[in-house]
Amino acid sequence: MVNNVTTRRRFIQAGGGVVAASLAATASSAATLAQARGGTRAMGQPLPEGVKLPSTPPRRKRPDSVGFAIVGLGGYALNQMMPRFDQAERAHIAAIVSGNPDKLRRVGDAYGVPEDARYSYDAFARIASDDRIDAVYIVLPTGLHAEWAIRAFAAGKHVLCEKPMALSSADCERMIAASRRADRKLMLAYRSHFEPYNLEAMTLMEQKAVGAIRLVRSEQSYRMGPTSPSENWRANRMLAGGGPLEDYGIYGLQSALYLTGEMPESVSATTFRPTGDPRFSEIFAHVASQLRFPSGAVAQLVTSYDSAGTNFAHVRGTDGALIMDPATSYSGQKMRLEARNAREFAPGDPSVQFARQLDHFTNAVRDGEAIRTSGEMGLRDLRLIEAIYAAAETGRTVNLAPDGRMRR
Ligand code: NAD
């Protein structure tokens, strides 16, 4: 039997301990959350190297376009998402939020953001009275998602939140409660749900293209360069949790669920953290887990920050296999079916995933379209991540309820 809260607390304490205090925090306000997290504050960083800013600011295309405030001007926001607003139908960048005044100026100028719509973290609450902003896109380190999502809801805005949703299921529950209280939308930026190859793979699996699914294998790995928790938030437990699973392995976890169309009924796992390596003084180097589904299908998921890069998902069924390699990249996806009708697939340009994700969110905001990647999905995934860590820590198989909660 596994005690959910105790196990999670011990897991967090292993890396420094302070976050454990948040587990006891019952109040749902962002201020309480931030206080409980002591030390994990939003702080401006310099403009990342190699960022290409647009030479002409993108234009909004429609009068009902949704205005976004971008919170966190880091690598992913500046290199991937912000340039893609230009391809979205009715999303535009209305404001930016950063703790670095020089970055605010340079990014604001390039994207045509008016000076009075460039906010510091300290001034964030003022977005409440800024009608140009309908929604907040949170692209901060993961340990800050919950606090800033709750602040955005308190300001009456909708929230698009980067993955993973937060570092604990308790924080996910607070975010969902804040969204309901504010009567504002909450969507997780799980871009693979808008990417043609993964969508085609979901259809193929529904059509039983490999017969009954028996085995899923996925791996998401890369080798992290020399760093330490103070230099890089991805190596810092209070901002990144256990590390590769939350950051990269979550794609494998997600694909195991959307390819099988099932929730696992049990999980076993192992983690590894080498001694004497500053990259892994607080986070794990590898996390490997095995999920068993009610149909009997088994998924083996491996993720690592210390092995050569890869990103694949294989599904093997009674009549064949689907090979996705790379499976969930920004672009360059490849997918083939090894079965009676063996063939390669090219269902479309993977890079449309970014703009399509924005358009799905804006359809939800403007037309009430049901959100495919909801806060509940983000919560479900955090429950499974907690179960994986609990299984690794106890060395025992953890049984799961259909909503991903650990059975006691
Ligand atoms: P990054 O380090 O490049 O950027 C982080 C941003 O947060 C920077 O602008 C930094 O100034 C700001 N920040 C505020 N407080 C900070 C603090 N205390 N420590 C460090 N930075 C702080 O990271 P990133 O790669 O842009 O990741 C940001 C988010 O986007 C994460 O949630 C990550 O999981 C997500 N992400 C998603 C994808 C995807 O494919 N969907 C890809 C990469 C990152």
CSV table of C-alpha atoms and ligand atoms in Angstrom, one decimal:
chain,number,residue,atom,x,y,z
A,1,MET,CA,0.0,0.0,0.0
A,2,VAL,CA,1.3,3.4,-0.9
A,3,ASN,CA,0.6,6.6,1.0
A,4,ASN,CA,0.3,9.2,-1.7
A,5,VAL,CA,1.1,12.3,0.3
A,6,THR,CA,3.8,10.8,2.4
A,7,THR,CA,5.6,9.4,-0.6
A,8,ARG,CA,5.4,12.6,-2.5
A,9,ARG,CA,6.7,14.5,0.5
A,10,ARG,CA,9.6,12.2,0.9
A,11,PHE,CA,10.4,12.4,-2.8
A,12,ILE,CA,10.5,16.2,-2.7
A,13,GLN,CA,12.5,16.3,0.6
A,14,ALA,CA,15.2,14.1,-1.0
A,15,GLY,CA,16.2,17.1,-3.2
A,16,GLY,CA,16.2,19.9,-0.7
A,17,GLY,CA,12.9,19.8,1.2
A,18,VAL,CA,11.5,23.3,1.1
A,19,VAL,CA,8.7,22.5,-1.4
A,20,ALA,CA,7.3,19.9,1.0
A,21,ALA,CA,5.8,22.8,3.0
A,22,SER,CA,3.5,23.5,0.0
A,23,LEU,CA,2.0,20.1,0.4
A,24,ALA,CA,0.5,21.1,3.7
A,25,ALA,CA,-0.8,24.4,2.3
A,26,THR,CA,-4.5,24.2,1.9
A,27,ALA,CA,-5.3,27.8,1.0
A,28,SER,CA,-5.6,28.2,-2.8
A,29,SER,CA,-4.4,31.7,-3.2
A,30,ALA,CA,-1.3,32.4,-5.3
A,31,ALA,CA,0.3,34.4,-2.5
A,32,THR,CA,0.1,31.4,-0.2
A,33,LEU,CA,1.5,29.2,-2.8
A,34,ALA,CA,4.4,31.5,-3.5
A,35,GLN,CA,5.1,31.9,0.2
A,36,ALA,CA,5.1,28.1,0.7
A,37,ARG,CA,7.6,27.8,-2.1
A,38,GLY,CA,10.0,30.4,-0.6
A,39,GLY,CA,12.8,31.0,-3.0
A,40,THR,CA,11.1,30.0,-6.2
A,41,ARG,CA,10.1,33.5,-7.5
A,42,ALA,CA,9.7,34.6,-11.0
A,43,MET,CA,12.9,36.4,-12.0
A,44,GLY,CA,13.9,38.0,-15.2
A,45,GLN,CA,16.7,36.4,-17.2
A,46,PRO,CA,18.6,37.9,-20.2
A,47,LEU,CA,17.4,37.4,-23.7
A,48,PRO,CA,18.5,33.9,-24.7
A,49,GLU,CA,21.4,33.7,-27.2
A,50,GLY,CA,20.5,33.1,-30.8
A,51,VAL,CA,16.9,34.3,-30.6
A,52,LYS,CA,15.6,35.8,-33.9
A,53,LEU,CA,13.2,38.6,-33.3
A,54,PRO,CA,10.8,39.6,-36.1
A,55,SER,CA,11.8,42.5,-38.3
A,56,THR,CA,8.2,43.5,-38.7
A,57,PRO,CA,5.6,43.1,-36.0
A,58,PRO,CA,2.9,40.6,-36.7
A,59,ARG,CA,-0.6,41.9,-37.2
A,60,ARG,CA,-3.9,40.8,-35.7
A,61,LYS,CA,-6.1,39.4,-38.4
A,62,ARG,CA,-9.6,39.6,-37.0
A,63,PRO,CA,-11.6,42.0,-34.8
A,64,ASP,CA,-12.5,39.1,-32.4
A,65,SER,CA,-8.8,38.0,-32.1
A,66,VAL,CA,-7.9,36.9,-28.6
A,67,GLY,CA,-5.2,39.1,-27.0
A,68,PHE,CA,-2.5,37.2,-25.0
A,69,ALA,CA,-0.1,38.3,-22.4
A,70,ILE,CA,3.0,36.2,-22.6
A,71,VAL,CA,4.5,35.4,-19.2
A,72,GLY,CA,8.1,34.3,-19.4
A,73,LEU,CA,10.1,35.3,-22.4
A,74,GLY,CA,12.5,32.3,-22.6
A,75,GLY,CA,13.7,29.9,-25.2
A,76,TYR,CA,10.4,28.2,-26.0
A,77,ALA,CA,8.3,31.4,-26.0
A,78,LEU,CA,10.7,33.4,-28.2
A,79,ASN,CA,11.9,30.7,-30.6
A,80,GLN,CA,8.7,28.6,-31.0
A,81,MET,CA,5.4,30.1,-29.8
A,82,MET,CA,5.6,33.8,-30.3
A,83,PRO,CA,6.6,33.6,-34.0
A,84,ARG,CA,3.7,31.3,-34.5
A,85,PHE,CA,1.0,33.8,-33.5
A,86,ASP,CA,1.4,35.2,-37.0
A,87,GLN,CA,0.1,31.9,-38.3
A,88,ALA,CA,-2.9,31.6,-36.0
A,89,GLU,CA,-6.3,32.8,-37.1
A,90,ARG,CA,-7.5,34.9,-34.2
A,91,ALA,CA,-4.7,35.1,-31.6
A,92,HIS,CA,-2.4,38.0,-31.1
A,93,ILE,CA,0.3,39.1,-28.7
A,94,ALA,CA,-1.3,42.0,-26.7
A,95,ALA,CA,1.2,42.2,-23.8
A,96,ILE,CA,4.4,40.7,-22.5
A,97,VAL,CA,5.5,40.0,-18.9
A,98,SER,CA,9.2,39.8,-17.8
A,99,GLY,CA,11.5,40.7,-14.9
A,100,ASN,CA,14.2,41.9,-17.3
A,101,PRO,CA,13.6,45.5,-18.6
A,102,ASP,CA,16.0,45.2,-21.5
A,103,LYS,CA,14.3,42.1,-22.7
A,104,LEU,CA,10.9,43.7,-22.3
A,105,ARG,CA,12.1,46.6,-24.5
A,106,ARG,CA,13.7,44.5,-27.2
A,107,VAL,CA,10.9,41.9,-27.5
A,108,GLY,CA,8.2,44.6,-27.1
A,109,ASP,CA,9.6,46.6,-29.9
A,110,ALA,CA,10.0,43.6,-32.2
A,111,TYR,CA,6.5,42.4,-31.6
A,112,GLY,CA,4.8,45.8,-31.6
A,113,VAL,CA,3.7,45.6,-28.0
A,114,PRO,CA,2.8,49.1,-26.7
A,115,GLU,CA,5.0,50.3,-23.9
A,116,ASP,CA,2.1,50.4,-21.5
A,117,ALA,CA,1.5,46.7,-22.2
A,118,ARG,CA,5.0,45.6,-21.1
A,119,TYR,CA,4.6,44.4,-17.5
A,120,SER,CA,7.1,43.5,-14.9
A,121,TYR,CA,6.2,40.5,-12.6
A,122,ASP,CA,5.6,43.0,-9.8
A,123,ALA,CA,3.1,44.9,-11.9
A,124,PHE,CA,1.3,41.8,-13.2
A,125,ALA,CA,-1.9,42.4,-11.1
A,126,ARG,CA,-2.5,45.5,-13.2
A,127,ILE,CA,-3.4,43.3,-16.2
A,128,ALA,CA,-6.9,43.0,-14.5
A,129,SER,CA,-7.8,46.4,-15.8
A,130,ASP,CA,-6.2,46.0,-19.2
A,131,ASP,CA,-9.0,45.1,-21.6
A,132,ARG,CA,-6.5,44.5,-24.4
A,133,ILE,CA,-5.6,41.2,-22.6
A,134,ASP,CA,-8.1,38.3,-22.8
A,135,ALA,CA,-5.7,35.5,-21.9
A,136,VAL,CA,-2.4,34.7,-20.3
A,137,TYR,CA,0.0,32.2,-21.8
A,138,ILE,CA,2.3,30.8,-19.1
A,139,VAL,CA,5.7,29.8,-20.3
A,140,LEU,CA,7.6,30.0,-17.0
A,141,PRO,CA,9.6,27.2,-15.4
A,142,THR,CA,7.2,24.5,-14.3
A,143,GLY,CA,7.4,25.2,-10.5
A,144,LEU,CA,5.9,28.7,-11.2
A,145,HIS,CA,3.0,27.6,-13.4
A,146,ALA,CA,0.5,27.2,-10.5
A,147,GLU,CA,1.2,30.5,-8.8
A,148,TRP,CA,1.0,32.5,-12.1
A,149,ALA,CA,-2.0,30.7,-13.4
A,150,ILE,CA,-3.9,31.5,-10.2
A,151,ARG,CA,-2.7,35.1,-10.4
A,152,ALA,CA,-4.0,35.3,-14.0
A,153,PHE,CA,-7.4,33.9,-13.0
A,154,ALA,CA,-7.5,36.4,-10.1
A,155,ALA,CA,-7.1,39.1,-12.8
A,156,GLY,CA,-10.1,37.6,-14.7
A,157,LYS,CA,-8.1,36.2,-17.6
A,158,HIS,CA,-8.2,32.9,-19.4
A,159,VAL,CA,-5.1,30.7,-19.2
A,160,LEU,CA,-3.1,28.7,-21.6
A,161,CYS,CA,-0.4,26.9,-19.6
A,162,GLU,CA,2.7,25.1,-20.8
A,163,LYS,CA,3.3,21.5,-19.9
A,164,PRO,CA,3.6,20.0,-17.4
A,165,MET,CA,0.7,21.7,-15.7
A,166,ALA,CA,2.5,21.9,-12.3
A,167,LEU,CA,4.8,19.9,-10.0
A,168,SER,CA,2.0,18.2,-7.9
A,169,SER,CA,-1.5,17.1,-8.4
A,170,ALA,CA,-2.5,19.3,-5.4
A,171,ASP,CA,-1.3,22.4,-7.4
A,172,CYS,CA,-3.2,21.2,-10.5
A,173,GLU,CA,-6.3,21.0,-8.3
A,174,ARG,CA,-5.8,24.6,-7.1
A,175,MET,CA,-5.4,25.8,-10.7
A,176,ILE,CA,-8.6,24.1,-11.7
A,177,ALA,CA,-10.5,25.5,-8.7
A,178,ALA,CA,-9.2,29.0,-9.5
A,179,SER,CA,-10.3,28.6,-13.2
A,180,ARG,CA,-13.8,27.6,-12.0
A,181,ARG,CA,-14.0,30.4,-9.5
A,182,ALA,CA,-13.1,32.9,-12.1
A,183,ASP,CA,-15.3,31.2,-14.8
A,184,ARG,CA,-12.3,31.4,-17.2
A,185,LYS,CA,-10.9,28.7,-19.5
A,186,LEU,CA,-7.8,26.7,-18.6
A,187,MET,CA,-6.0,24.8,-21.4
A,188,LEU,CA,-2.7,22.8,-21.3
A,189,ALA,CA,-0.3,23.4,-24.2
A,190,TYR,CA,0.0,19.7,-25.1
A,191,ARG,CA,0.9,20.5,-28.7
A,192,SER,CA,0.9,16.9,-30.0
A,193,HIS,CA,-2.9,16.9,-29.8
A,194,PHE,CA,-2.8,19.4,-32.7
A,195,GLU,CA,0.0,17.8,-34.7
A,196,PRO,CA,-0.9,15.9,-37.9
A,197,TYR,CA,1.2,12.8,-37.3
A,198,ASN,CA,0.0,12.2,-33.8
A,199,LEU,CA,-3.6,12.9,-34.8
A,200,GLU,CA,-3.2,10.3,-37.6
A,201,ALA,CA,-1.7,7.9,-35.2
A,202,MET,CA,-4.6,8.2,-32.8
A,203,THR,CA,-7.0,7.5,-35.7
A,204,LEU,CA,-5.0,4.5,-36.9
A,205,MET,CA,-5.1,3.1,-33.4
A,206,GLU,CA,-8.8,3.6,-33.1
A,207,GLN,CA,-9.2,1.8,-36.4
A,208,LYS,CA,-7.1,-1.1,-35.0
A,209,ALA,CA,-4.5,-0.7,-37.7
A,210,VAL,CA,-2.1,-2.9,-35.7
A,211,GLY,CA,-4.9,-5.1,-34.3
A,212,ALA,CA,-5.2,-5.2,-30.5
A,213,ILE,CA,-2.5,-3.2,-28.9
A,214,ARG,CA,-0.1,-5.3,-26.8
A,215,LEU,CA,3.0,-3.2,-26.2
A,216,VAL,CA,3.9,0.5,-26.3
A,217,ARG,CA,7.5,1.6,-26.0
A,218,SER,CA,8.6,5.2,-25.8
A,219,GLU,CA,11.8,7.1,-25.1
A,220,GLN,CA,12.6,10.8,-24.8
A,221,SER,CA,16.2,11.5,-24.1
A,222,TYR,CA,18.9,14.1,-24.5
A,223,ARG,CA,22.3,14.8,-22.9
A,224,MET,CA,22.2,17.8,-20.6
A,225,GLY,CA,25.4,19.9,-20.8
A,226,PRO,CA,27.4,20.7,-17.7
A,227,THR,CA,25.2,22.7,-15.3
A,228,SER,CA,23.9,23.0,-11.8
A,229,PRO,CA,20.6,23.7,-10.0
A,230,SER,CA,21.5,27.4,-9.5
A,231,GLU,CA,22.4,27.9,-13.1
A,232,ASN,CA,19.6,26.0,-14.8
A,233,TRP,CA,16.0,25.7,-13.6
A,234,ARG,CA,15.7,22.3,-15.3
A,235,ALA,CA,18.2,20.9,-12.8
A,236,ASN,CA,16.5,22.6,-9.9
A,237,ARG,CA,14.0,20.4,-8.0
A,238,MET,CA,11.8,23.3,-6.8
A,239,LEU,CA,11.3,24.4,-10.4
A,240,ALA,CA,11.6,21.1,-12.3
A,241,GLY,CA,10.4,18.4,-9.9
A,242,GLY,CA,12.2,15.1,-10.7
A,243,GLY,CA,13.5,16.4,-14.0
A,244,PRO,CA,13.3,14.5,-17.3
A,245,LEU,CA,9.9,12.8,-16.7
A,246,GLU,CA,8.1,16.1,-16.1
A,247,ASP,CA,9.9,17.9,-18.9
A,248,TYR,CA,10.4,15.4,-21.7
A,249,GLY,CA,9.1,12.0,-20.7
A,250,ILE,CA,5.7,13.5,-20.3
A,251,TYR,CA,5.4,13.2,-24.1
A,252,GLY,CA,5.9,9.4,-23.9
A,253,LEU,CA,3.4,9.2,-21.0
A,254,GLN,CA,0.9,11.2,-23.0
A,255,SER,CA,1.4,9.1,-26.1
A,256,ALA,CA,0.9,5.9,-24.2
A,257,LEU,CA,-2.5,7.1,-23.1
A,258,TYR,CA,-3.7,8.6,-26.4
A,259,LEU,CA,-2.4,5.7,-28.5
A,260,THR,CA,-4.0,3.0,-26.3
A,261,GLY,CA,-7.0,5.1,-25.5
A,262,GLU,CA,-6.8,3.7,-22.0
A,263,MET,CA,-5.8,4.7,-18.5
A,264,PRO,CA,-3.3,2.4,-16.7
A,265,GLU,CA,-4.5,0.3,-13.8
A,266,SER,CA,-1.0,-0.2,-12.3
A,267,VAL,CA,2.5,1.2,-12.6
A,268,SER,CA,6.0,0.1,-11.6
A,269,ALA,CA,9.1,2.2,-12.0
A,270,THR,CA,12.8,2.9,-11.3
A,271,THR,CA,14.8,6.1,-11.2
A,272,PHE,CA,18.6,6.8,-11.3
A,273,ARG,CA,20.6,9.7,-9.9
A,274,PRO,CA,24.4,9.4,-10.1
A,275,THR,CA,26.4,10.8,-7.2
A,276,GLY,CA,28.9,13.6,-7.7
A,277,ASP,CA,27.4,15.1,-10.8
A,278,PRO,CA,26.1,18.7,-10.3
A,279,ARG,CA,23.5,18.2,-13.0
A,280,PHE,CA,21.8,15.6,-11.0
A,281,SER,CA,22.3,16.8,-7.4
A,282,GLU,CA,18.6,17.5,-7.2
A,283,ILE,CA,16.9,15.8,-10.2
A,284,PHE,CA,17.0,12.3,-11.7
A,285,ALA,CA,19.2,11.4,-14.7
A,286,HIS,CA,16.7,8.7,-15.9
A,287,VAL,CA,13.2,7.6,-15.1
A,288,ALA,CA,11.9,4.3,-16.4
A,289,SER,CA,8.3,3.1,-15.9
A,290,GLN,CA,6.0,0.4,-16.9
A,291,LEU,CA,2.3,0.8,-17.1
A,292,ARG,CA,-0.3,-2.0,-17.4
A,293,PHE,CA,-3.6,-1.2,-19.0
A,294,PRO,CA,-7.0,-3.0,-18.4
A,295,SER,CA,-6.8,-4.5,-21.9
A,296,GLY,CA,-3.6,-6.2,-20.9
A,297,ALA,CA,-1.5,-3.8,-23.0
A,298,VAL,CA,1.8,-2.8,-21.4
A,299,ALA,CA,3.7,0.5,-21.9
A,300,GLN,CA,7.4,0.9,-21.2
A,301,LEU,CA,8.4,4.5,-20.9
A,302,VAL,CA,12.0,5.7,-20.6
A,303,THR,CA,13.3,9.2,-20.3
A,304,SER,CA,16.8,10.5,-19.7
A,305,TYR,CA,18.7,13.7,-19.4
A,306,ASP,CA,22.0,11.8,-19.7
A,307,SER,CA,21.9,9.9,-23.0
A,308,ALA,CA,22.1,10.7,-26.6
A,309,GLY,CA,19.0,12.3,-28.0
A,310,THR,CA,16.0,10.4,-29.2
A,311,ASN,CA,12.3,10.8,-29.2
A,312,PHE,CA,10.2,7.8,-30.4
A,313,ALA,CA,7.0,5.9,-29.7
A,314,HIS,CA,6.4,2.3,-31.0
A,315,VAL,CA,3.1,0.5,-30.7
A,316,ARG,CA,3.0,-3.2,-31.3
A,317,GLY,CA,-0.3,-5.0,-31.7
A,318,THR,CA,-1.5,-8.5,-32.6
A,319,ASP,CA,-1.3,-7.7,-36.4
A,320,GLY,CA,1.6,-5.2,-36.8
A,321,ALA,CA,3.4,-2.2,-35.4
A,322,LEU,CA,3.3,1.6,-35.7
A,323,ILE,CA,6.7,3.3,-35.5
A,324,MET,CA,6.9,7.0,-34.8
A,325,ASP,CA,10.5,8.3,-34.8
A,326,PRO,CA,10.8,11.1,-34.1
A,327,ALA,CA,7.4,11.1,-32.5
A,328,THR,CA,6.7,14.4,-30.9
A,329,SER,CA,9.3,16.9,-32.2
A,330,TYR,CA,8.6,20.5,-33.3
A,331,SER,CA,9.0,19.2,-36.9
A,332,GLY,CA,10.5,16.3,-38.9
A,333,GLN,CA,8.2,13.6,-37.7
A,334,LYS,CA,8.3,10.2,-39.3
A,335,MET,CA,5.7,7.5,-39.0
A,336,ARG,CA,5.4,4.0,-40.6
A,337,LEU,CA,3.0,1.2,-40.3
A,338,GLU,CA,4.5,-2.3,-40.3
A,339,ALA,CA,1.4,-4.5,-40.9
A,340,ARG,CA,-0.5,-6.0,-43.8
A,341,ASN,CA,-0.9,-2.6,-45.4
A,342,ALA,CA,2.6,-1.5,-44.6
A,343,ARG,CA,3.3,2.1,-45.5
A,344,GLU,CA,4.9,5.4,-44.6
A,345,PHE,CA,2.6,8.3,-43.6
A,346,ALA,CA,3.0,12.0,-44.3
A,347,PRO,CA,-0.3,13.4,-43.0
A,348,GLY,CA,0.9,17.1,-43.0
A,349,ASP,CA,3.4,19.6,-41.8
A,350,PRO,CA,4.0,19.0,-38.1
A,351,SER,CA,4.9,22.6,-37.5
A,352,VAL,CA,1.2,23.6,-37.8
A,353,GLN,CA,0.8,22.2,-34.3
A,354,PHE,CA,1.7,25.5,-32.6
A,355,ALA,CA,-0.8,27.7,-34.5
A,356,ARG,CA,-3.5,25.1,-34.3
A,357,GLN,CA,-3.1,24.9,-30.6
A,358,LEU,CA,-3.6,28.6,-30.3
A,359,ASP,CA,-6.6,28.5,-32.6
A,360,HIS,CA,-8.2,25.7,-30.5
A,361,PHE,CA,-7.8,27.8,-27.4
A,362,THR,CA,-9.2,30.9,-29.0
A,363,ASN,CA,-12.2,28.8,-30.3
A,364,ALA,CA,-12.8,27.8,-26.7
A,365,VAL,CA,-12.5,31.4,-25.4
A,366,ARG,CA,-14.7,33.0,-28.2
A,367,ASP,CA,-17.1,30.1,-29.2
A,368,GLY,CA,-17.1,27.9,-26.1
A,369,GLU,CA,-15.6,25.0,-28.0
A,370,ALA,CA,-14.8,22.1,-25.6
A,371,ILE,CA,-11.0,22.0,-24.7
A,372,ARG,CA,-9.2,18.9,-25.8
A,373,THR,CA,-6.3,19.4,-23.5
A,374,SER,CA,-8.0,20.4,-20.4
A,375,GLY,CA,-6.8,21.2,-16.9
A,376,GLU,CA,-8.3,17.8,-15.9
A,377,MET,CA,-5.9,16.1,-18.4
A,378,GLY,CA,-3.0,18.0,-16.9
A,379,LEU,CA,-4.1,16.9,-13.4
A,380,ARG,CA,-4.5,13.3,-14.6
A,381,ASP,CA,-0.9,13.3,-15.9
A,382,LEU,CA,0.5,14.7,-12.6
A,383,ARG,CA,-1.3,12.0,-10.7
A,384,LEU,CA,0.4,9.4,-12.9
A,385,ILE,CA,3.8,11.1,-12.5
A,386,GLU,CA,3.3,11.0,-8.7
A,387,ALA,CA,2.4,7.3,-9.0
A,388,ILE,CA,5.6,6.6,-11.1
A,389,TYR,CA,7.7,8.3,-8.4
A,390,ALA,CA,5.9,6.5,-5.6
A,391,ALA,CA,6.5,3.1,-7.4
A,392,ALA,CA,10.1,3.9,-7.9
A,393,GLU,CA,10.6,4.9,-4.3
A,394,THR,CA,8.9,1.9,-2.8
A,395,GLY,CA,10.0,-0.6,-5.4
A,396,ARG,CA,6.4,-1.8,-5.5
A,397,THR,CA,3.7,-1.9,-8.1
A,398,VAL,CA,1.2,0.9,-7.5
A,399,ASN,CA,-2.4,0.3,-8.3
A,400,LEU,CA,-4.4,3.1,-9.9
A,401,ALA,CA,-8.0,4.2,-10.0
A,402,PRO,CA,-9.4,5.1,-13.4
A,403,ASP,CA,-8.7,8.9,-12.7
A,404,GLY,CA,-5.0,8.1,-12.1
A,405,ARG,CA,-5.2,8.4,-8.3
A,406,MET,CA,-3.2,5.9,-6.4
A,407,ARG,CA,-5.3,3.2,-4.7
A,408,ARG,CA,-4.4,2.8,-1.1
B,1,NAD,P1,13.7,29.0,-20.5
B,1,NAD,O1,14.6,28.8,-19.4
B,1,NAD,O2,14.2,29.2,-21.8
B,1,NAD,O3,12.7,30.2,-20.1
B,1,NAD,C1,12.2,30.4,-18.9
B,1,NAD,C2,11.6,31.8,-18.8
B,1,NAD,O4,11.1,32.0,-17.5
B,1,NAD,C3,12.7,32.9,-19.0
B,1,NAD,O5,12.1,33.9,-19.7
B,1,NAD,C4,13.0,33.4,-17.6
B,1,NAD,O6,13.4,34.7,-17.6
B,1,NAD,C5,11.7,33.2,-16.9
B,1,NAD,N1,11.8,33.0,-15.5
B,1,NAD,C6,11.1,33.6,-14.5
B,1,NAD,N2,11.4,33.2,-13.3
B,1,NAD,C7,12.4,32.4,-13.4
B,1,NAD,C8,13.2,31.6,-12.5
B,1,NAD,N3,13.0,31.7,-11.2
B,1,NAD,N4,14.2,30.8,-13.0
B,1,NAD,C9,14.4,30.7,-14.3
B,1,NAD,N5,13.7,31.4,-15.3
B,1,NAD,C10,12.7,32.2,-14.8
B,1,NAD,O7,12.7,27.7,-20.4
B,1,NAD,P2,11.7,27.2,-21.6
B,1,NAD,O8,12.4,26.1,-22.3
B,1,NAD,O9,11.3,28.4,-22.4
B,1,NAD,O10,10.5,26.6,-20.8
B,1,NAD,C11,9.5,27.3,-20.2
B,1,NAD,C12,8.2,26.5,-20.1
B,1,NAD,O11,7.9,26.0,-21.4
B,1,NAD,C13,8.4,25.2,-19.3
B,1,NAD,O12,7.2,25.0,-18.6
B,1,NAD,C14,8.6,24.1,-20.3
B,1,NAD,O13,8.2,22.8,-19.8
B,1,NAD,C15,7.8,24.6,-21.4
B,1,NAD,N6,8.3,24.1,-22.7
B,1,NAD,C16,7.4,23.5,-23.5
B,1,NAD,C17,7.8,23.0,-24.7
B,1,NAD,C18,6.8,22.3,-25.7
B,1,NAD,O14,7.2,21.7,-26.7
B,1,NAD,N7,5.5,22.5,-25.4
B,1,NAD,C19,9.2,23.1,-25.1
B,1,NAD,C20,10.1,23.7,-24.2
B,1,NAD,C21,9.6,24.2,-23.0
